[in-house]
Short mmCIF file of C-alpha atoms in Angstrom, two decimals:
data_model
loop_
_atom_site.label_atom_id
_atom_site.label_comp_id
_atom_site.label_asym_id
_atom_site.label_seq_id
_atom_site.Cartn_x
_atom_site.Cartn_y
_atom_site.Cartn_z
CA MET A 7 -17.92 -21.03 51.50
CA SER A 8 -17.73 -23.11 48.25
CA HIS A 9 -17.24 -26.75 48.95
CA ALA A 10 -15.32 -27.06 45.21
CA HIS A 11 -12.41 -25.19 46.90
CA LEU A 12 -11.72 -25.63 49.93
CA PRO A 13 -8.18 -24.99 50.96
CA PHE A 14 -5.71 -27.33 52.31
CA HIS A 15 -5.02 -23.87 54.79
CA ASN A 16 -8.25 -24.72 56.29
CA LEU A 17 -7.27 -28.33 57.46
CA ALA A 18 -3.54 -27.08 58.06
CA GLN A 19 -5.26 -24.88 60.76
CA VAL A 20 -7.43 -27.94 62.23
CA PHE A 21 -3.76 -30.05 62.34
CA ALA A 22 -2.64 -26.89 63.97
CA LYS A 23 -5.11 -26.80 66.75
CA LEU A 24 -4.82 -30.46 67.50
CA GLU A 25 -0.97 -30.49 67.76
CA LYS A 26 -1.60 -28.05 71.10
CA THR A 27 -4.25 -30.17 73.16
CA SER A 28 -4.39 -33.35 74.49
CA SER A 29 -7.87 -32.88 76.11
CA ILE A 30 -10.20 -35.76 74.27
CA LEU A 31 -12.94 -33.09 74.52
CA ALA A 32 -10.86 -30.48 72.87
CA MET A 33 -10.57 -32.84 70.39
CA ILE A 34 -13.83 -33.64 69.36
CA ASP A 35 -14.51 -29.89 69.00
CA ILE A 36 -12.19 -29.20 66.45
CA LEU A 37 -12.85 -31.39 64.54
CA ALA A 38 -16.25 -31.51 64.69
CA GLY A 39 -16.23 -27.46 63.67
CA PHE A 40 -14.75 -28.89 60.97
CA PHE A 41 -16.48 -31.24 59.93
CA ARG A 42 -19.69 -29.64 60.39
CA SER A 43 -19.32 -27.31 56.91
CA ALA A 44 -17.16 -29.73 55.23
CA SER A 45 -18.49 -31.44 52.26
CA ALA A 46 -18.88 -35.47 51.65
CA ASP A 47 -15.67 -35.27 49.26
CA ASP A 48 -13.89 -33.35 51.86
CA ALA A 49 -14.76 -34.75 54.41
CA ARG A 50 -14.03 -38.33 53.33
CA ILE A 51 -10.53 -37.05 52.12
CA ALA A 52 -9.34 -35.05 55.54
CA ALA A 53 -10.26 -38.69 57.92
CA TYR A 54 -7.73 -39.62 55.64
CA LEU A 55 -4.98 -37.02 56.26
CA ILE A 56 -6.27 -36.19 60.20
CA ARG A 57 -4.68 -39.73 60.43
CA GLY A 58 -2.49 -40.05 58.82
CA GLY A 59 -3.48 -41.99 55.22
CA ILE A 60 -4.31 -41.14 51.83
CA ALA A 61 -6.56 -44.19 51.98
CA PRO A 62 -8.33 -46.87 53.48
CA ASP A 63 -5.49 -49.29 55.68
CA TYR A 64 -6.78 -52.35 53.62
CA GLU A 65 -5.46 -50.45 50.53
CA GLY A 66 -1.97 -50.52 51.20
CA LEU A 67 -1.15 -47.73 50.29
CA GLU A 68 1.55 -45.21 51.22
CA LEU A 69 3.42 -42.32 50.12
CA GLY A 70 7.07 -44.03 50.78
CA LEU A 71 9.32 -41.05 50.86
CA ALA A 72 11.69 -42.02 52.78
CA GLY A 73 13.33 -39.35 55.52
CA LYS A 74 16.24 -38.78 53.01
CA LEU A 75 14.82 -38.03 49.94
CA ALA A 76 11.96 -35.90 51.47
CA LEU A 77 14.73 -32.95 53.08
CA ARG A 78 16.19 -33.08 48.79
CA ALA A 79 12.52 -32.42 48.19
CA VAL A 80 13.03 -29.31 50.87
CA ALA A 81 16.34 -28.70 49.22
CA LEU A 82 14.86 -28.21 46.52
CA ALA A 83 11.69 -26.15 47.65
CA TYR A 84 13.70 -23.93 49.06
CA ASP A 85 16.63 -23.59 47.18
CA LEU A 86 19.03 -24.64 50.44
CA PRO A 87 21.56 -26.78 50.43
CA ASN A 88 20.93 -29.98 52.02
CA GLN A 89 24.30 -29.80 54.39
CA GLU A 90 22.10 -26.42 56.01
CA LEU A 91 18.37 -28.56 55.97
CA GLU A 92 20.70 -31.13 58.35
CA ARG A 93 21.74 -28.43 60.82
CA ARG A 94 18.99 -27.66 61.80
CA LEU A 95 16.68 -31.22 62.10
CA ARG A 96 19.55 -31.66 63.92
CA ARG A 97 19.09 -29.46 66.64
CA THR A 98 14.95 -29.80 65.93
CA GLY A 99 14.83 -33.53 65.47
CA ASP A 100 11.58 -32.79 63.12
CA LEU A 101 11.78 -32.27 59.71
CA GLY A 102 7.93 -30.88 59.63
CA SER A 103 9.31 -27.43 61.96
CA VAL A 104 12.33 -26.95 60.02
CA VAL A 105 10.44 -26.51 56.94
CA ALA A 106 7.83 -23.96 59.00
CA GLU A 107 11.31 -21.75 59.58
CA ILE A 108 13.07 -21.59 56.48
CA ALA A 109 8.91 -21.92 53.95
CA PRO A 110 8.12 -18.13 52.38
CA ARG A 111 5.63 -15.54 54.66
CA ARG A 112 2.95 -16.30 52.04
CA THR A 113 -0.04 -14.81 53.53
CA HIS A 114 -2.21 -15.97 50.27
CA ALA A 115 -2.59 -19.67 50.87
CA MET A 116 -3.92 -21.24 47.03
CA LEU A 117 -3.55 -24.79 47.06
CA THR A 118 -6.67 -26.71 47.27
CA LEU A 119 -7.96 -29.49 50.02
CA LYS A 120 -8.80 -31.94 46.31
CA GLY A 121 -5.98 -30.62 44.48
CA VAL A 122 -3.46 -31.84 47.87
CA PHE A 123 -5.53 -34.64 48.28
CA ALA A 124 -4.24 -35.73 44.25
CA GLU A 125 -1.08 -34.93 44.73
CA LEU A 126 0.03 -37.28 47.19
CA HIS A 127 -2.62 -39.84 46.21
CA ALA A 128 -0.60 -39.28 42.57
CA LEU A 129 2.44 -39.45 43.95
CA ALA A 130 2.04 -42.45 46.39
CA LEU A 131 0.68 -44.63 42.95
CA LEU A 132 4.76 -43.82 41.20
CA SER A 133 6.68 -46.90 41.22
CA GLY A 134 9.64 -48.91 38.96
CA THR A 135 12.54 -46.42 37.33
CA GLY A 136 13.27 -43.32 38.99
CA SER A 137 9.69 -43.14 41.02
CA GLN A 138 11.75 -41.63 43.50
CA GLU A 139 12.53 -38.76 42.77
CA LYS A 140 9.46 -38.11 40.11
CA LYS A 141 8.58 -38.13 43.97
CA LEU A 142 11.48 -35.59 45.37
CA ASP A 143 10.04 -33.18 42.25
CA ALA A 144 6.53 -34.23 42.85
CA LEU A 145 7.08 -32.87 46.56
CA ALA A 146 8.97 -29.37 45.81
CA ALA A 147 6.10 -29.06 43.64
CA LEU A 148 3.22 -29.25 46.48
CA LEU A 149 5.84 -27.08 49.06
CA LYS A 150 6.42 -24.00 46.43
CA HIS A 151 2.93 -23.76 46.44
CA ALA A 152 2.45 -23.48 50.26
CA THR A 153 1.99 -21.32 52.91
CA ALA A 154 4.21 -21.99 56.14
CA GLU A 155 1.88 -23.94 58.09
CA GLU A 156 1.18 -25.99 55.30
CA ALA A 157 4.45 -27.12 54.24
CA LYS A 158 5.39 -28.26 57.90
CA TYR A 159 1.87 -30.52 58.18
CA LEU A 160 2.82 -31.98 54.49
CA VAL A 161 6.02 -32.58 55.51
CA ARG A 162 5.15 -34.64 58.23
CA ILE A 163 1.94 -36.44 56.38
CA VAL A 164 4.83 -37.75 54.11
CA LEU A 165 7.01 -38.92 56.86
CA GLY A 166 4.28 -40.58 58.53
CA ALA A 167 5.12 -39.06 61.41
CA LEU A 168 1.47 -36.76 62.10
CA ARG A 169 0.55 -38.37 65.14
CA LEU A 170 -2.25 -35.97 66.25
CA GLY A 171 -2.99 -38.38 69.07
CA VAL A 172 -7.18 -38.96 67.27
CA ALA A 173 -8.14 -42.34 68.59
CA GLU A 174 -10.78 -43.87 66.13
CA MET A 175 -12.90 -43.54 68.50
CA THR A 176 -12.32 -39.71 68.88
CA PHE A 177 -12.62 -38.92 65.54
CA LEU A 178 -16.34 -40.59 65.58
CA ASN A 179 -17.77 -39.09 68.27
CA ALA A 180 -16.24 -35.68 66.20
CA LEU A 181 -18.07 -36.95 63.21
CA ALA A 182 -21.14 -37.68 65.66
CA LEU A 183 -20.94 -34.41 66.92
CA ALA A 184 -20.50 -31.90 63.72
CA THR A 185 -23.41 -34.06 62.14
CA THR A 186 -26.11 -34.74 64.51
CA GLY A 187 -25.59 -32.02 67.57
CA SER A 188 -25.10 -35.00 69.73
CA ARG A 189 -22.10 -37.12 69.82
CA GLU A 190 -25.19 -40.52 70.85
CA ASP A 191 -24.95 -41.65 67.60
CA LYS A 192 -21.52 -42.53 67.35
CA LYS A 193 -22.33 -46.64 68.07
CA THR A 194 -24.12 -46.17 64.50
CA LEU A 195 -21.01 -44.62 63.36
CA GLU A 196 -18.54 -47.31 64.63
CA HIS A 197 -21.17 -49.89 63.70
CA GLY A 198 -20.10 -48.58 59.31
CA PHE A 199 -16.84 -48.58 60.57
CA ASN A 200 -16.51 -52.01 61.97
CA VAL A 201 -17.80 -53.29 58.55
CA LEU A 202 -16.33 -50.96 56.25
CA ALA A 203 -12.51 -50.66 57.44
CA ASP A 204 -12.91 -47.24 56.02
CA ILE A 205 -12.71 -43.97 57.97
CA GLY A 206 -12.81 -41.74 55.03
CA GLU A 207 -15.76 -43.63 53.44
CA VAL A 208 -17.59 -43.42 57.13
CA ALA A 209 -17.43 -39.85 57.02
CA TYR A 210 -18.45 -39.69 52.90
CA ARG A 211 -22.20 -41.16 54.05
CA ALA A 212 -22.26 -39.47 57.39
CA VAL A 213 -21.77 -36.05 55.82
CA LYS A 214 -24.13 -37.09 52.35
CA ASN A 215 -26.16 -39.10 53.75
CA GLY A 216 -26.76 -38.54 57.63
CA VAL A 217 -25.44 -40.75 60.66
CA GLU A 218 -28.35 -43.71 60.09
CA SER A 219 -27.46 -43.98 56.40
CA LEU A 220 -24.26 -46.17 58.12
CA ALA A 221 -27.17 -48.03 60.67
CA ASP A 222 -27.43 -51.04 57.39
CA ALA A 223 -24.54 -51.24 56.52
CA GLU A 224 -23.01 -54.65 55.01
CA PRO A 225 -20.22 -56.66 54.05
CA THR A 226 -19.44 -56.79 51.33
CA PRO A 227 -16.58 -59.87 49.98
CA GLY A 228 -12.78 -58.31 48.97
CA VAL A 229 -13.28 -55.51 51.87
CA PRO A 230 -12.38 -56.15 54.77
CA VAL A 231 -14.53 -56.14 58.13
CA ARG A 232 -12.78 -55.04 61.05
CA MET A 233 -12.12 -57.39 63.24
CA MET A 234 -13.42 -58.38 67.07
CA LEU A 235 -10.60 -57.91 69.64
CA ALA A 236 -10.49 -59.45 72.79
CA GLU A 237 -10.74 -57.35 75.84
CA ARG A 238 -8.91 -57.88 79.45
CA VAL A 239 -10.10 -58.82 82.39
CA ALA A 240 -7.95 -59.13 85.85
CA GLU A 241 -9.67 -61.70 87.34
CA LEU A 242 -11.40 -64.66 86.59
CA GLU A 243 -13.83 -63.98 88.43
CA GLU A 244 -14.94 -60.93 86.56
CA VAL A 245 -16.34 -62.69 83.37
CA PRO A 246 -19.47 -63.26 83.71
CA GLU A 247 -19.69 -59.75 84.32
CA HIS A 248 -19.14 -59.94 79.87
CA ILE A 249 -20.70 -63.22 79.16
CA PRO A 250 -23.36 -64.28 80.88
CA GLY A 251 -23.98 -67.61 80.72
CA PRO A 252 -21.88 -71.06 80.09
CA VAL A 253 -18.51 -70.36 78.97
CA PHE A 254 -15.69 -73.11 77.51
CA VAL A 255 -12.25 -72.69 78.06
CA GLU A 256 -10.00 -74.67 75.55
CA TYR A 257 -6.05 -73.85 75.22
CA LYS A 258 -4.99 -70.85 73.12
CA TYR A 259 -2.57 -71.78 69.94
CA ASP A 260 -0.31 -69.17 68.90
CA GLY A 261 -1.14 -68.53 65.27
CA GLU A 262 -2.05 -66.57 62.95
CA ARG A 263 -5.59 -65.07 62.69
CA LEU A 264 -6.94 -65.06 59.32
CA GLN A 265 -10.19 -63.39 57.35
CA THR A 266 -10.83 -64.83 54.19
CA HIS A 267 -12.67 -63.21 50.90
CA ILE A 268 -14.40 -65.41 49.12
CA ARG A 269 -16.10 -63.23 45.40
CA GLU A 270 -17.52 -64.26 42.78
CA HIS A 271 -16.15 -67.50 40.27
CA GLY A 272 -14.31 -68.52 42.96
CA ASN A 273 -11.47 -65.66 43.22
CA ILE A 274 -10.48 -65.48 47.19
CA VAL A 275 -9.00 -63.08 49.56
CA ILE A 276 -7.49 -63.40 52.63
CA PHE A 277 -6.41 -60.43 55.07
CA SER A 278 -4.10 -60.63 58.27
CA ARG A 279 -6.00 -59.20 61.59
CA ARG A 280 -4.17 -55.62 60.79
CA HIS A 281 -6.04 -55.81 57.10
CA GLU A 282 -3.02 -56.73 55.23
CA LYS A 283 -3.52 -58.44 52.51
CA ILE A 284 -1.78 -61.98 52.97
CA THR A 285 -3.16 -64.44 50.34
CA HIS A 286 -0.58 -65.71 48.29
CA GLN A 287 0.77 -67.31 51.85
CA PHE A 288 -1.83 -70.07 52.05
CA PRO A 289 -1.87 -71.58 49.39
CA ASP A 290 -3.12 -74.80 50.78
CA VAL A 291 -6.32 -72.44 52.47
CA ILE A 292 -6.63 -71.23 49.53
CA ALA A 293 -7.56 -74.91 47.84
CA ALA A 294 -9.11 -76.17 50.78
CA LEU A 295 -11.75 -73.17 50.80
CA LYS A 296 -12.41 -73.69 47.09
CA LYS A 297 -13.61 -76.73 47.20
CA ALA A 298 -15.85 -76.11 50.23
CA PHE A 299 -17.55 -73.41 48.37
CA GLY A 300 -17.43 -73.99 44.81
CA GLY A 301 -18.46 -70.28 43.52
CA LYS A 302 -20.72 -69.26 46.88
CA THR A 303 -18.98 -65.28 47.38
CA ALA A 304 -18.84 -65.41 51.68
CA ILE A 305 -16.25 -64.24 54.48
CA VAL A 306 -15.17 -66.92 57.23
CA GLU A 307 -12.29 -65.87 59.83
CA GLY A 308 -10.52 -67.89 61.68
CA GLU A 309 -7.00 -69.15 62.71
CA VAL A 310 -4.53 -71.12 60.99
CA VAL A 311 -1.78 -72.36 63.60
#
């Protein structure tokens, strides 16, 4: 199959299989099967969509369709009254399942993975006066060309309700299996993900250049690094098993954990632990860092209390 026109239906079938299992090993096999035949570009797109997004978290790009707006788009696409859709929705509780019931039973898949992603990306970027109506029209246009199965998952994606249960490490295990035939290289992919904080970029590089291309991935000022989180232990006596040697303990004050990126010409951006941009909240921190670092580039992590 030509990579240039991978049908969106292929990914929708992956979604359907994932939805039917709670087994992590089964999920890994399903995902690995898809990525073995995916191009690097398709792998990047699929990585975002499988995790229910359209971009890395730090970009903060969201589709922004509320339930009522999505319902109106479905009504427009299939020429049905809102009241009928609301009745069906009360019965199922899931607009995606409703769409799967009412969509025409097309046998020919017309949508491509790249085409769907481009439309979703454009939809997310719409803003300003009339943007909600434009989003409604854009979703309706996609649904009109979708099979019932494709439409089901398109609606869930735009509502942020995909919920396939694919954890990040499950995804990386599958990517390692697909690209190397073994899950042993998952740690290399995990390193790349920790540094790049972009599951799509990790998938792209692994498929295009091999897993080892991520072994020397380095932080870039302006792109957040995934923050290391603490691990809990049941008893204090367990600490030496994880941290050998002397241990110093101090009081933990409640505060905001910051990851500050100082770029060329003193351009500073601050990320939260969840990679939200919160630069505007800390003008005093910015002033202090500009004074301390001058025109140098740096990534500084700390906590304000």
